[in-house]
Structure formats: structure tokens, C-alpha cells
Tab-separated table of C-alpha atoms in Angstrom:
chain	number	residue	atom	x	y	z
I	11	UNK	CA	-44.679	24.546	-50.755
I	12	UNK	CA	-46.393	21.340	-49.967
I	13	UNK	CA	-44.713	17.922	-50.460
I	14	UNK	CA	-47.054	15.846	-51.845
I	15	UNK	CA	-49.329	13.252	-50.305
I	16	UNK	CA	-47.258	9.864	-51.137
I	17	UNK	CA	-43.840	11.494	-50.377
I	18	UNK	CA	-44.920	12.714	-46.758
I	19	UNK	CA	-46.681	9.318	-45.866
I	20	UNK	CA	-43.544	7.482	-46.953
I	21	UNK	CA	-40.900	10.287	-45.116
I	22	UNK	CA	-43.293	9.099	-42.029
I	23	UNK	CA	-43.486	5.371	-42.380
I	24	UNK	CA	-39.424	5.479	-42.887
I	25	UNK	CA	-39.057	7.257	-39.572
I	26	UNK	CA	-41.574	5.202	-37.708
I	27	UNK	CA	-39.512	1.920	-39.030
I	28	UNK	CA	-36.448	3.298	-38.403
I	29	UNK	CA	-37.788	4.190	-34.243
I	30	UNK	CA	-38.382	0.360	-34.572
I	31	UNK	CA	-35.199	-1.196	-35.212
I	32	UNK	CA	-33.362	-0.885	-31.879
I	33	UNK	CA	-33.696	-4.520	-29.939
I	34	UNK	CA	-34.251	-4.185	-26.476
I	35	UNK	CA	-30.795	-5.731	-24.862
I	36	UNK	CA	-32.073	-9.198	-23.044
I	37	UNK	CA	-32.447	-8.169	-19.353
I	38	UNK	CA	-34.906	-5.634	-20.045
I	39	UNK	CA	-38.316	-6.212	-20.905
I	40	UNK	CA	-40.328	-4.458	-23.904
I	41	UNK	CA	-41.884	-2.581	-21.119
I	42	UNK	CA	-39.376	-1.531	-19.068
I	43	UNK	CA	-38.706	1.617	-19.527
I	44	UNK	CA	-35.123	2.555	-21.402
I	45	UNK	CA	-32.529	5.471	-20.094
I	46	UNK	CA	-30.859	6.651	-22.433
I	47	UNK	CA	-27.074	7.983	-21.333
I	48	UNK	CA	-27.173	11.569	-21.086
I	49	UNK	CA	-30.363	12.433	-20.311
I	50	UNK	CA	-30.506	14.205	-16.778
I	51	UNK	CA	-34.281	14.317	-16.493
I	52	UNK	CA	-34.508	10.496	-16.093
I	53	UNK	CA	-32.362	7.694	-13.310
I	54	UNK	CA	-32.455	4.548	-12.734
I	55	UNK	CA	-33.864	2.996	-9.551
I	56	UNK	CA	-31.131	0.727	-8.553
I	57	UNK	CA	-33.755	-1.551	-6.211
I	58	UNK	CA	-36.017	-1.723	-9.083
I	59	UNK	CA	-33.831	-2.754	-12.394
I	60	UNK	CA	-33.285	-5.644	-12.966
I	61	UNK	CA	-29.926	-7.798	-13.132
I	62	UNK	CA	-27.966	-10.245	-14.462
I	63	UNK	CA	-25.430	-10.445	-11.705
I	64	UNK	CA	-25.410	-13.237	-9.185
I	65	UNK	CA	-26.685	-12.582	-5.880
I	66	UNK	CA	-23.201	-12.414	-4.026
I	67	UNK	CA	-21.602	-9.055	-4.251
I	68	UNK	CA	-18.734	-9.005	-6.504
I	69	UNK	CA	-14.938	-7.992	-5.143
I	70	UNK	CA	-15.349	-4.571	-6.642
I	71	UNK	CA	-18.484	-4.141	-4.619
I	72	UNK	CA	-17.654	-5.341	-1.329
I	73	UNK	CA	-14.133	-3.761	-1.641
I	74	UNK	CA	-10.612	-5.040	-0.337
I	75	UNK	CA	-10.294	-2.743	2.408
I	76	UNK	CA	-9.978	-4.835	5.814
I	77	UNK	CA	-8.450	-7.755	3.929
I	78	UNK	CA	-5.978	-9.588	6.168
I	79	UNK	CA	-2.568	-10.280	4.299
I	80	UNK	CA	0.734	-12.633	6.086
I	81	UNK	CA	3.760	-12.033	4.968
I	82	UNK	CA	5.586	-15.093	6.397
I	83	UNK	CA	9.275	-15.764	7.049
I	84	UNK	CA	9.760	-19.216	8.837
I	85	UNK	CA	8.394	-18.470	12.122
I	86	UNK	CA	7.804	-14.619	11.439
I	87	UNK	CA	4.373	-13.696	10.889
I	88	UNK	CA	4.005	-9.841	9.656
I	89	UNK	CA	0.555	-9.430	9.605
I	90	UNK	CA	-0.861	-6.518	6.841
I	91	UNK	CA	-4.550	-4.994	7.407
I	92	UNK	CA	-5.335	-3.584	3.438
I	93	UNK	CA	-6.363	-0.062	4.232
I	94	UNK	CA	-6.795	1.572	0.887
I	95	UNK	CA	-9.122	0.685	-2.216
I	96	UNK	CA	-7.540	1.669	-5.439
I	97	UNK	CA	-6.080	0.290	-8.290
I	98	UNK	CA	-2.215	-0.158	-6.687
I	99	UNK	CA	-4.110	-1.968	-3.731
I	100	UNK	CA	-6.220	-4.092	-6.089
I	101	UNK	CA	-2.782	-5.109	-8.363
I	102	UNK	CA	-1.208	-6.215	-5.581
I	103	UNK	CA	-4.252	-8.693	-4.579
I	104	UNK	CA	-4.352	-9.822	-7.731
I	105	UNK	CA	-0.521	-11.099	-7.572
I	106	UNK	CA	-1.130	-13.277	-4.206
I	107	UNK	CA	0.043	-15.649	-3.570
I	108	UNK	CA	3.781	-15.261	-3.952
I	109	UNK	CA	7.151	-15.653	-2.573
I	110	UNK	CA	9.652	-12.439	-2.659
I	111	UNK	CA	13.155	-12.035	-1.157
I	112	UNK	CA	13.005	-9.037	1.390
I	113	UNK	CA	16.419	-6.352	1.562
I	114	UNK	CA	17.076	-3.753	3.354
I	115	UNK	CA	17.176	0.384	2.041
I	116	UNK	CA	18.234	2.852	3.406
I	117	UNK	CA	17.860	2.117	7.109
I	118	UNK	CA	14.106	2.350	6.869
I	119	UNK	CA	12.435	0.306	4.571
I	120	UNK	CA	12.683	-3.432	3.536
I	121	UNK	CA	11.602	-4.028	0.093
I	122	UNK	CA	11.454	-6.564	-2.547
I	123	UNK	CA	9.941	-6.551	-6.313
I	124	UNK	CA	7.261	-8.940	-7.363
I	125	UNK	CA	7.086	-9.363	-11.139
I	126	UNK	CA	3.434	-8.851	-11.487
I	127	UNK	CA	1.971	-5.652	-13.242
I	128	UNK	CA	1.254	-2.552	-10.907
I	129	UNK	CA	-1.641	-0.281	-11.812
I	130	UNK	CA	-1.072	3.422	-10.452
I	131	UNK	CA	-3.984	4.956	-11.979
I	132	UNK	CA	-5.428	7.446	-9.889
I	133	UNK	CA	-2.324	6.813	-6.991
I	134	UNK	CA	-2.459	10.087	-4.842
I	135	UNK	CA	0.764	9.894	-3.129
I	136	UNK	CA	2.044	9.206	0.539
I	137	UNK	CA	3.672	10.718	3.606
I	138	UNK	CA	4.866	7.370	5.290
I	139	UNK	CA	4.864	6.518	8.948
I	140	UNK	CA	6.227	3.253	10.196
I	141	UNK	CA	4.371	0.081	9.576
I	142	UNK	CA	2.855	1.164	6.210
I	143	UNK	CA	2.981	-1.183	3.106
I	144	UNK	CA	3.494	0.382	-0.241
I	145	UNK	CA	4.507	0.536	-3.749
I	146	UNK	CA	6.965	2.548	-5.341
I	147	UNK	CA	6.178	3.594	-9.052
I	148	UNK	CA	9.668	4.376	-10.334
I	149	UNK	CA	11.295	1.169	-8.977
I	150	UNK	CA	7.924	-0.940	-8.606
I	151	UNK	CA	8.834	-2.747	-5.670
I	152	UNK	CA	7.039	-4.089	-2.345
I	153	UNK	CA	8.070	-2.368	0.956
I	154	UNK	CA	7.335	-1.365	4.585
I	155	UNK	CA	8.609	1.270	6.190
I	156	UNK	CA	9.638	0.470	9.756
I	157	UNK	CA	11.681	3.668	10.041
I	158	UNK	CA	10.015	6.944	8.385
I	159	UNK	CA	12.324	9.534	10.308
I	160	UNK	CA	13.293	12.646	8.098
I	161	UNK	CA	10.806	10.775	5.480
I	162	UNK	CA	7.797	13.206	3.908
I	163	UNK	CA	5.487	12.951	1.500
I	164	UNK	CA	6.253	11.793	-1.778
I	165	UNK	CA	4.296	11.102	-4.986
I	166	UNK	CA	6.178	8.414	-5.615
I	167	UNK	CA	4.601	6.140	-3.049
I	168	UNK	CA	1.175	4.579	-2.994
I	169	UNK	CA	-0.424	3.054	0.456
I	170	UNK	CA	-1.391	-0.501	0.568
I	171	UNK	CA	-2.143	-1.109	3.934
I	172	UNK	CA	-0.144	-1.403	7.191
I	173	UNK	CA	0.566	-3.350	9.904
I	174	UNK	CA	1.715	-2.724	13.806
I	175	UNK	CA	4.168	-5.603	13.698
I	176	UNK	CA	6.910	-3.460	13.383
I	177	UNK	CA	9.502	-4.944	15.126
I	178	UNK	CA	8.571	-8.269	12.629
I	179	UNK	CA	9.318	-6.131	9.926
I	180	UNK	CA	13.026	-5.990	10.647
I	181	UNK	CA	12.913	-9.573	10.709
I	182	UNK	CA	12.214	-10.171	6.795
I	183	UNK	CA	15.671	-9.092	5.770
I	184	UNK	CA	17.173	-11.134	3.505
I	185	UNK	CA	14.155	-14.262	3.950
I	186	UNK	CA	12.277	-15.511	1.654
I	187	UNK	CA	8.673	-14.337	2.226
I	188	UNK	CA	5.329	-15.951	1.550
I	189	UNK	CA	2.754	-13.181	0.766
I	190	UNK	CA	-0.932	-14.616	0.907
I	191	UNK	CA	-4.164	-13.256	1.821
I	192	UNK	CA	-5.451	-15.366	5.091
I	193	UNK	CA	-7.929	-17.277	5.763
């Protein structure tokens, strides 16, 4: 059956208006072409798209990994070379500077608990060796180890970085420490 002549001219002029309506969002042009998400036969050319972003790369781009951190105690300077880029890593940044109260556990660790928010999304775990910095979820404290005998790998722990001033580390117990990035 054929629709007639008035109602297939208007099913066509709704569809074309309707294909009309989107609004370009402002940092493309009307002829820049559009990706839509989800289509695999068509990427973007990174060097070609335009942006709204400043020209400096932004923290998540350059990364954290080689950031320089002090932990200072009076004359003790532990100094912490961030190693790992995830979200633990990140949290901890984002809580600098502070000033923590370093103990003593177990022998092998000196730890202390800053009362910013952790982020463990994505935290993979750790099998410690002496002079790592690191965050444990249950307790979601600060530590180094500076003593990992008979210590193995435990979910429980996510890398931050590490440091070879070991014998500093002992040092921290019971000080108050200043924890900034330097620079």
C-alpha cells in the first residue's frame, strides 16, 4: 500500500528537522567532522582536534611519578622519590603539605595516619622491601618499611614511592614530621 503524497513528504521533512536539532558543542566547528562514541570505523586525530585546554600539560598528563617528597624531622631529612601513578599515589599528593606524628610497628615499619581521604581504586597490592612508602587500606595510615624481613606480599598495601634513606627512617619515631613535596 502506498502512503499518500502529503503524509510521506511530511514523515521526511520531520526526520530531516529532527537530523537538525543537535548543536555542535563550541570547540568544534560546523565543519569539523563529529565522532560519535561507539563507532569503530572512525578516530580522532589527537594532533588535529582541536582544544580547549591550556597549553601546559595538566598533572594527570605529565604524571606524579619522579616527584620529590621530604619528610622532615628537625634536622632529619627522609627524602621520598614517588614511584607509582595511581589513585593511592595521587591522594596522598593531594594531602601535602602536612604534619604527622611518626610510631613505631612491629619492628619494621614507622607509620602515622593523616586525616585526608585515601583513594584505593584500582590498588594492586605489595610485597615490601625496605625503604618503600605506602598505605595501608584497613588502617589507612602512612608508613615506610625499614625492616621487611619475614614480610610478603599483601593486598593490603599500596606503593607510594620509596626512598634509600633508610637509616633516616628510624629516626622519625615519635617526631613530628613535615611532609611536603620539594622544590
Amino acid at each position: 500500500m502506498r502512503l499518500p503524497t502529503t503524509a510521506t513528504g511530511a514523515a521526511i521533512a520531520l526526520a530531516l528537522a529532527l537530523a537538525g536539532c543537535g548543536t555542535a558543542p563550541s570547540d568544534e566547528s560546523p565543519t569539523s567532522p563529529r565522532i560519535r562514541a561507539g563507532s569503530p570505523s572512525q578516530s580522532a586525530d589527537p594532533s588535529t582536534a582541536p582544544s580547549s585546554r591550556p597549553a601546559e600539560a595538566t598533572s594527570s598528563e605529565r604524571g606524579v611519578v619522579g616527584t620529590v617528597v621530604h619528610f622532615t624531622a628537625g634536622e632529619v631529612v627522609v627524602e621520598v622519590v614517588i614511584d607509582e601513578d595511581n589513585p593511592t599515589t595521587r591522594s596522598f599528593l593531594a594531602m601535602l603539605p602536612m604534619t604527622l606524628e611518626f610510631s613505631d610497628f612491629g619492628g619494621k615499619e614507622k607509620v602515622a595516619t593523616p586525616t585526608g581521604k585515601w583513594d584505593f581504586t584500582d590498588a594492586e597490592g605489595l610485597d615490601p622491601e625496605a625503604g618503600d612508602l605506602f598505605s595501608y587500606m584497613p588502617w589507612g595510615n602512612l608508613g615506610f618499611f625499614y625492616n621487611t624481613e619475614g614480610n610478603t606480599f599483601s593486598n593490603d598495601l599500596t606503593k607510594i614511592g620509596e626512598t634509600k634513606d633508610i637509616d633516616r627512617i628510624e629516626r622519625l619515631d615519635g617526631q613530628r614530621v613535615t611532609i611536603a613535596v620539594a622544590g
